[in-house]
mmCIF file of C-alpha atoms in Angstrom:
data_model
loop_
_atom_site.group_PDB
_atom_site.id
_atom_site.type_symbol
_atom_site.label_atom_id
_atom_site.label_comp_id
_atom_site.label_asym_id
_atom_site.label_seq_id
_atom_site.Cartn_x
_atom_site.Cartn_y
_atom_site.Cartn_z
ATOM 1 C CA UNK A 1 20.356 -2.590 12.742
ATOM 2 C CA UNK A 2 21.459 -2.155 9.158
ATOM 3 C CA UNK A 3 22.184 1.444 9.126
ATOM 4 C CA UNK A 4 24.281 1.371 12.213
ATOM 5 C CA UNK A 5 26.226 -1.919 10.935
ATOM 6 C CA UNK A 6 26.522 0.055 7.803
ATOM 7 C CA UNK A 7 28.510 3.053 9.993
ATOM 8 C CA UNK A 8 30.342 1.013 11.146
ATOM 9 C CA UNK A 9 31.823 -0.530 8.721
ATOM 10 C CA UNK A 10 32.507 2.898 6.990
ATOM 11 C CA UNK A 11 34.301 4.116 9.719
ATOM 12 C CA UNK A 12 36.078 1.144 10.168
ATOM 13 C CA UNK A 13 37.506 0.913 6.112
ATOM 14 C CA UNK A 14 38.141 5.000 6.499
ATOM 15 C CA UNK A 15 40.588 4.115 9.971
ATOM 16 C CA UNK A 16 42.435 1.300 8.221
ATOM 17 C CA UNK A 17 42.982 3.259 4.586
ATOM 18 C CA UNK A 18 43.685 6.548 6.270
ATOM 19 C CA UNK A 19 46.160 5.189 8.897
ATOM 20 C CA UNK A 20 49.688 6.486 9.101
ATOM 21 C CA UNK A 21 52.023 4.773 6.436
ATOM 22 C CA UNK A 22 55.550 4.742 4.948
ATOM 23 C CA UNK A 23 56.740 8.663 3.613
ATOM 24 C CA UNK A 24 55.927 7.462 0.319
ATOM 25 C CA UNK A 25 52.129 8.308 0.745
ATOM 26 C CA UNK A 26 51.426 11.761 -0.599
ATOM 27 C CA UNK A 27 48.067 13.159 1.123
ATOM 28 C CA UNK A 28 45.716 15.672 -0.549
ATOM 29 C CA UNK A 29 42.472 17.610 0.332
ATOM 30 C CA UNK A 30 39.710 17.387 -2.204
ATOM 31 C CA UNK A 31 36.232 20.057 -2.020
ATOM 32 C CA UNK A 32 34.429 19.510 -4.838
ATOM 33 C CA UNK A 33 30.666 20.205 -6.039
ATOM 34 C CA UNK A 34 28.688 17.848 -7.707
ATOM 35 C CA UNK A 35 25.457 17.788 -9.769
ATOM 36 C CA UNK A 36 23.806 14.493 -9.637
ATOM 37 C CA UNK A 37 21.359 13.084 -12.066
ATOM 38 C CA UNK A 38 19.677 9.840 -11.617
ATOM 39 C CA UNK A 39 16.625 7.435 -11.812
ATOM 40 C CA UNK A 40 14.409 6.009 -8.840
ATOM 41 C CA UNK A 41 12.203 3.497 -7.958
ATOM 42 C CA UNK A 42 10.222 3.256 -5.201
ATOM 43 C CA UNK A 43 7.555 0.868 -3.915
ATOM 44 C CA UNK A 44 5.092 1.902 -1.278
ATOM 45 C CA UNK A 45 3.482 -1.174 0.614
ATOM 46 C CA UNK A 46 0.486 -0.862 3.263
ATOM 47 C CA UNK A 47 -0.445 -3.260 5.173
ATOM 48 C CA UNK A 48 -4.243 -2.797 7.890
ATOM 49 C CA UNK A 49 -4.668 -5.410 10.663
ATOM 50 C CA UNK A 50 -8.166 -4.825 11.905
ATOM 51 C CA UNK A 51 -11.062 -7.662 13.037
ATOM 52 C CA UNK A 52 -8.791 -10.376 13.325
ATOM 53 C CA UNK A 53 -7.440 -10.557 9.864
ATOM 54 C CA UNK A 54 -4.961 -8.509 7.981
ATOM 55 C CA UNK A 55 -4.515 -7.586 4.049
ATOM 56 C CA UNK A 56 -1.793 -5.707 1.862
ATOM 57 C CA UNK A 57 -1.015 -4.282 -1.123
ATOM 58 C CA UNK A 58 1.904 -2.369 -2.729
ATOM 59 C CA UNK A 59 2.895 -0.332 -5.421
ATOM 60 C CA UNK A 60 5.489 0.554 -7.374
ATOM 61 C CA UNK A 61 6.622 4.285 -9.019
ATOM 62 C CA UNK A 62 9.665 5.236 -10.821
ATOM 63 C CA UNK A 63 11.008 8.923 -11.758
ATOM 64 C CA UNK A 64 14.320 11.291 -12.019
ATOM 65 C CA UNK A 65 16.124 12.777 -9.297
ATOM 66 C CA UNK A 66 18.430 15.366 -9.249
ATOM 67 C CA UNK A 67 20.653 16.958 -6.576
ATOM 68 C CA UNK A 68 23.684 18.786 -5.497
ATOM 69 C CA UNK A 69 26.743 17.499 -3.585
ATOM 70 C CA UNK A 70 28.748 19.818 -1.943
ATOM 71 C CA UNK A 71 31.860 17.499 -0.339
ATOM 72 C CA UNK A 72 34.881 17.494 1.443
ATOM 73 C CA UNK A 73 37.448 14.903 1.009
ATOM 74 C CA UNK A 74 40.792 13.354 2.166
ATOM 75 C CA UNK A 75 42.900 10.805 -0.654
ATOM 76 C CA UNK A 76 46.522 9.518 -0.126
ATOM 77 C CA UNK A 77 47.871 7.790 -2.950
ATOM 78 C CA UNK A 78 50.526 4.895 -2.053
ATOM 79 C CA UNK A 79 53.577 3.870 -3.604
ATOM 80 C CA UNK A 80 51.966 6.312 -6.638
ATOM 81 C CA UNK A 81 49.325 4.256 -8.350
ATOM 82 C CA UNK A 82 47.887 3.487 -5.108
ATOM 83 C CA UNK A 83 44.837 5.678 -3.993
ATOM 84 C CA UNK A 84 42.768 5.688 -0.619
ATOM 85 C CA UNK A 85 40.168 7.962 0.330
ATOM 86 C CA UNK A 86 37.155 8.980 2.698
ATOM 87 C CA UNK A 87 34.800 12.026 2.342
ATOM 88 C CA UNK A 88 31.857 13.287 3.677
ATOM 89 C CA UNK A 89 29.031 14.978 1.517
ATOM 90 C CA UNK A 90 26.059 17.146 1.880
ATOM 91 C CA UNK A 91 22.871 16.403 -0.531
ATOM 92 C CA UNK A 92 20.743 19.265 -1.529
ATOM 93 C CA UNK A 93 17.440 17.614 -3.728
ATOM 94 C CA UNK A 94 15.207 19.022 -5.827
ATOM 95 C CA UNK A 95 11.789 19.114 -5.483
ATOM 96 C CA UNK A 96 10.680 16.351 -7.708
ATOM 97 C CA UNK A 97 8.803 13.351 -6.172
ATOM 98 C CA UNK A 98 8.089 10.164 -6.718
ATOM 99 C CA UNK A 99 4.326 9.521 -6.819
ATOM 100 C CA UNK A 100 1.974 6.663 -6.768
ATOM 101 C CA UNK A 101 -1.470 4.819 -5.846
ATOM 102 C CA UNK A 102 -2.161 2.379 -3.941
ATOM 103 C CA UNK A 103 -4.369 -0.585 -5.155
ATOM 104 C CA UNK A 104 -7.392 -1.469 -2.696
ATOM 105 C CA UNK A 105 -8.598 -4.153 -1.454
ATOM 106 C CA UNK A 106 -11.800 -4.836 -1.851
ATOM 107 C CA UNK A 107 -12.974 -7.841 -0.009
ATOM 108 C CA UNK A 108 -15.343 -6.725 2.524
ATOM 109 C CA UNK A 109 -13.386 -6.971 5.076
ATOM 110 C CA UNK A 110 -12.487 -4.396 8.223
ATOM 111 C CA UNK A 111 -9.138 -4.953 7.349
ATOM 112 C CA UNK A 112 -9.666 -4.006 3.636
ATOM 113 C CA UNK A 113 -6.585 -1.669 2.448
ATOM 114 C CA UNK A 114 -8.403 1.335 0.497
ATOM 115 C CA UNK A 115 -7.231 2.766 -2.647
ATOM 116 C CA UNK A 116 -4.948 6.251 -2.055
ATOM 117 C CA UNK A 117 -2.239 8.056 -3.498
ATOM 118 C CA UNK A 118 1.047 8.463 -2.177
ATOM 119 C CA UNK A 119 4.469 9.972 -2.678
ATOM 120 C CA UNK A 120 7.890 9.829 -1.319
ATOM 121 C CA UNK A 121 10.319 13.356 -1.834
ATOM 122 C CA UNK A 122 14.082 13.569 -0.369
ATOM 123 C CA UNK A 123 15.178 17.010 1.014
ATOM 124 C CA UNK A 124 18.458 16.883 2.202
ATOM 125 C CA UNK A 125 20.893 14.715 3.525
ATOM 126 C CA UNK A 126 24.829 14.076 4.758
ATOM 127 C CA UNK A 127 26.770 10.882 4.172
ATOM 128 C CA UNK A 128 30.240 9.461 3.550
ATOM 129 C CA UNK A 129 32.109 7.227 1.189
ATOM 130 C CA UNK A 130 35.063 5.410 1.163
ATOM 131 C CA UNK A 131 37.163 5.124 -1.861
ATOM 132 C CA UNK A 132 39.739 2.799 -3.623
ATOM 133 C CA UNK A 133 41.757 3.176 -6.552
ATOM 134 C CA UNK A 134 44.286 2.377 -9.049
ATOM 135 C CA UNK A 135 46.172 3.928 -11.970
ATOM 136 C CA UNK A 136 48.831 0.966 -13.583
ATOM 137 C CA UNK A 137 49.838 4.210 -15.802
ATOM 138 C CA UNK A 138 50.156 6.700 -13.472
ATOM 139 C CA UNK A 139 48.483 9.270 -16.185
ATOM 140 C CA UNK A 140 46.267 11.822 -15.687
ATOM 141 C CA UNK A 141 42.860 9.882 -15.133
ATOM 142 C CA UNK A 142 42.874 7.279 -12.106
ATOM 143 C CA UNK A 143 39.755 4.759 -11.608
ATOM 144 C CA UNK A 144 38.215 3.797 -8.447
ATOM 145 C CA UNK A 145 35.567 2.289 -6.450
ATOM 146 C CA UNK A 146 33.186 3.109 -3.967
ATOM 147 C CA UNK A 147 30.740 2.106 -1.165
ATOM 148 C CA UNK A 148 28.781 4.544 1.355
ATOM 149 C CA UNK A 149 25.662 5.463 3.833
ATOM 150 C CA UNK A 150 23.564 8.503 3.229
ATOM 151 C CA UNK A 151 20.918 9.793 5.731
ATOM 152 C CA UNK A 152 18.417 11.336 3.952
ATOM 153 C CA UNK A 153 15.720 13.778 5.414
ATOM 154 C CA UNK A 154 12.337 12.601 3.374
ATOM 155 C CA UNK A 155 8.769 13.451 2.955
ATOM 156 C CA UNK A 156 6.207 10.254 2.641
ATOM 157 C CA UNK A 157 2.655 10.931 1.944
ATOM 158 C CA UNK A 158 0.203 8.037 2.292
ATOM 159 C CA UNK A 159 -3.838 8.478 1.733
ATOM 160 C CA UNK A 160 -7.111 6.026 1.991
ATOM 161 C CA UNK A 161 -10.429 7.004 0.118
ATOM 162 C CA UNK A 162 -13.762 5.173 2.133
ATOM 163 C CA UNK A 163 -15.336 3.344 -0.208
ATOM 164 C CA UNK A 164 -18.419 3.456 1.698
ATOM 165 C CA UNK A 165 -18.795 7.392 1.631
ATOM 166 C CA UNK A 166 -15.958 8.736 -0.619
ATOM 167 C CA UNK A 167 -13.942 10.258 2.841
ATOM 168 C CA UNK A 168 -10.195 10.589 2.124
ATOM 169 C CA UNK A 169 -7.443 10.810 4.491
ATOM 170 C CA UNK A 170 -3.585 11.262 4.046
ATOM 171 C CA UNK A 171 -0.642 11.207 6.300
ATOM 172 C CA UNK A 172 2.199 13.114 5.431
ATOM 173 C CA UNK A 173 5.496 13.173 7.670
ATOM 174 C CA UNK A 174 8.889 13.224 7.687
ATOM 175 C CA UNK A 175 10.985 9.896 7.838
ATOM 176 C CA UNK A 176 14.781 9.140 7.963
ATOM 177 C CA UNK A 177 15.871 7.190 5.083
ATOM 178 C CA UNK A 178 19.201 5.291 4.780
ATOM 179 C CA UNK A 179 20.313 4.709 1.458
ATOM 180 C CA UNK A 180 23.393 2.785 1.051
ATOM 181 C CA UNK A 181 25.931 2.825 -2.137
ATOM 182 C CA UNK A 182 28.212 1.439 -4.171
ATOM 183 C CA UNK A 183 29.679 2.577 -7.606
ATOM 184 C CA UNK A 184 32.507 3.339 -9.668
ATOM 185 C CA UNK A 185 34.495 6.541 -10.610
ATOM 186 C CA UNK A 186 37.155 8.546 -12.649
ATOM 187 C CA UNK A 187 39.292 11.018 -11.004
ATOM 188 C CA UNK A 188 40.332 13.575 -14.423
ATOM 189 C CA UNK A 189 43.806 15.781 -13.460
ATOM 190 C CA UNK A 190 42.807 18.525 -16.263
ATOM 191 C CA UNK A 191 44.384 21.454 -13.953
ATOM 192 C CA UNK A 192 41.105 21.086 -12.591
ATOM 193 C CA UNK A 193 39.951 17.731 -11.406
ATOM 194 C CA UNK A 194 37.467 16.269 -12.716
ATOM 195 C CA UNK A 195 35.251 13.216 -10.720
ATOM 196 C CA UNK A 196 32.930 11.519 -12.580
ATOM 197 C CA UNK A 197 30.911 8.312 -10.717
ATOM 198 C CA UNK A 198 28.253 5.803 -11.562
ATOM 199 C CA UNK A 199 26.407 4.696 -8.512
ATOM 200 C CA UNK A 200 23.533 2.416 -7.586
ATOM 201 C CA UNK A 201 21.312 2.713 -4.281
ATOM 202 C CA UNK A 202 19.325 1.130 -1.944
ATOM 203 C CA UNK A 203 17.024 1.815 1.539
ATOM 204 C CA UNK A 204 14.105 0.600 3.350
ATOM 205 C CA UNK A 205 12.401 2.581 5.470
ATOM 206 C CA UNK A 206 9.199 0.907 7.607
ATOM 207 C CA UNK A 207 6.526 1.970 10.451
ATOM 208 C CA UNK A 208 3.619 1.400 12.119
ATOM 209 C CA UNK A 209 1.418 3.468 13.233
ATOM 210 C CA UNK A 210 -1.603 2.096 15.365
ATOM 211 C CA UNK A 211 -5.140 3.681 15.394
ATOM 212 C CA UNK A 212 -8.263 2.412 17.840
ATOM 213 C CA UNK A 213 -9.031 -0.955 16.783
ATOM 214 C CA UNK A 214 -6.583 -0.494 13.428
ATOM 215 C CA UNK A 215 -3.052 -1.218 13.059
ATOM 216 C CA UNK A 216 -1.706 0.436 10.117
ATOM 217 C CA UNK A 217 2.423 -0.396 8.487
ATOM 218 C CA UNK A 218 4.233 1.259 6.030
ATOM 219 C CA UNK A 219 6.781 0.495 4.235
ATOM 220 C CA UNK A 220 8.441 2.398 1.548
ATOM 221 C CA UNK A 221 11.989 0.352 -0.532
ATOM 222 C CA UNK A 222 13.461 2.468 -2.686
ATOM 223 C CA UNK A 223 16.196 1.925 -5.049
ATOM 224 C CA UNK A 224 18.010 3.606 -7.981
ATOM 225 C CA UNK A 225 21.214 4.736 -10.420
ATOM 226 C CA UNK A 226 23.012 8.017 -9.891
ATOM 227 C CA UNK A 227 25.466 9.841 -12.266
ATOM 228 C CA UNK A 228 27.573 12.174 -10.871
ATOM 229 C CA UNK A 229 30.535 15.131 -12.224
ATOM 230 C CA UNK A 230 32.053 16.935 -9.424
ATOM 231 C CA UNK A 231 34.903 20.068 -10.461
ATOM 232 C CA UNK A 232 37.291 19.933 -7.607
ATOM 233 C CA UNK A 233 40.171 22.641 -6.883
ATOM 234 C CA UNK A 234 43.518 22.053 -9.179
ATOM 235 C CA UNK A 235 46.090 20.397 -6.821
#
C-alpha cells in the first residue's frame, strides 16, 4: 500500500542519515512549535452501483487550514555545512472545514447519484520528516529540504436528497487520511532558531460501503500548500 511504502521509506532515509559517523558530526536536539497556515483542496467523488449499472460524480472545494505543530527533532550537521535530520510532529487543527455539494445525476436510473452536501475536517494527527541541508557559508541561516507521512484523524460527511420525496440522508464518520509531503525550509540561528518551511501535500482516502441492493464508494483526494514558522530553543 502507499502509506506503508511511504513508512518505509522514511524510516529507511532517517537510519542511513542518522547512522554513526566520523567525530566531526556535531548532534543537536531541536523542540520547536509551529503555527501552520495553508490552502486546501479537496474533491469528493461518489460513485452508486445499483440495477446493473453504475454512475458518478465528483466535486471539488477549496479553503484555509490552519494548525499547530508541536515537534521533536534530532539534526547532525557533517563536516559543518552538512545537515541531516529526522523529527516527529504532532498536528493540532482547527475547526475549519472544507465543504461541498455533490452534483446529481439525474437519469432515471436506480443507480442515479443524488445531489448532497458534504465536508471533509482534520482533527489531529502525528507524522515525521526527514530533512537535508546545506549552508556553503556556514552563516547563521542554513537551507534544506524535506519529504514526510502524516496520519491524520478526519471527519467526512457525505449526504443524498430523494428526488422523488425530498428525504435526505448523511453519513458522517471518521477516516484515516495519509497525507504525504515535500517542501523546503530555512533554519534562522537568531539566539533563538528560527524554522521557516514551504510545503505541498497530497492523500487519497477511498471506501465502500454496501447497502441492500446498493453499493455505495467514496472517495475523497485532497491536496494543498502549507507555510510554516516554528521558534525552537537557542542551542
Amino acid at each position: 500500500m502507499i502509506r506503508s511504502s511511504g513508512l518505509a521509506t522514511l524510516v529507511g532515509l532517517a537510519a542511513c542519515l542518522l547512522a554513526p559517523a566520523t567525530a566531526q558530526a556535531q548532534d543537536e536536539i531541536l523542540l520547536r512549535v509551529t503555527p501552520e497556515v495553508g490552502w486546501l483542496s479537496a474533491e469528493h467523488s461518489k460513485r452508486v452501483t445499483a440495477g446493473g449499472g453504475s454512475s458518478e460524480s465528483a466535486t471539488t472545494a477549496s479553503g484555509p487550514t490552519f494548525a499547530v505543530n508541536p515537534s521533536i527533532g534530532l539534526r547532525r550537521r557533517f563536516l559543518g555545512p552538512l545537515l541531516a535530520g529526522l523529527e516527529l510532529e504532532g498536528v493540532i487543527a482547527s475547526q475549519g472545514k472544507i465543504e461541498g455539494t455533490i452534483e446529481p445525476t439525474p437519469n432515471g436510473q436506480p443507480h442515479d447519484v443524488w445531489p448532497g452536501e458534504w465536508d471533509l475536517r482534520d482533527r489531529f494527527g502525528v507524522g515525521g520528516n526527514v530533512l537535508l541541508g546545506f549552508n556553503a557559508g556556514g552563516g547563521a541561516a542554513q537551507g534544506y529540504v524535506f519529504g514526510g507521512i502524516r496520519r491524520m484523524w478526519s471527519e467526512v460527511a457525505t449526504s443524498g436528497v430523494n428526488p422523488e420525496n425530498g428525504e435526505r440522508g448523511e453519513r458522517r464518520e471518521q477516516r484515516a487520511r495519509w497525507p504525504t509531503t515535500v517542501g523546503i525550509g530555512f533554519l534562522l540561528d537568531m539566539g533563538w532558531l528560527v524554522d521557516v518551511r514551504f510545503g505541498y501535500a497530497r492523500s487519497v482516502t477511498e471506501w465502500t460501503q454496501e447497502i441492500p441492493d446498493v453499493l455505495l464508494d467514496y472517495g475523497y483526494s485532497a491536496s494543498g500548500v502549507t507555510l510554516s514558522a516554528g521558534i525552537g530553543l537557542p542551542r
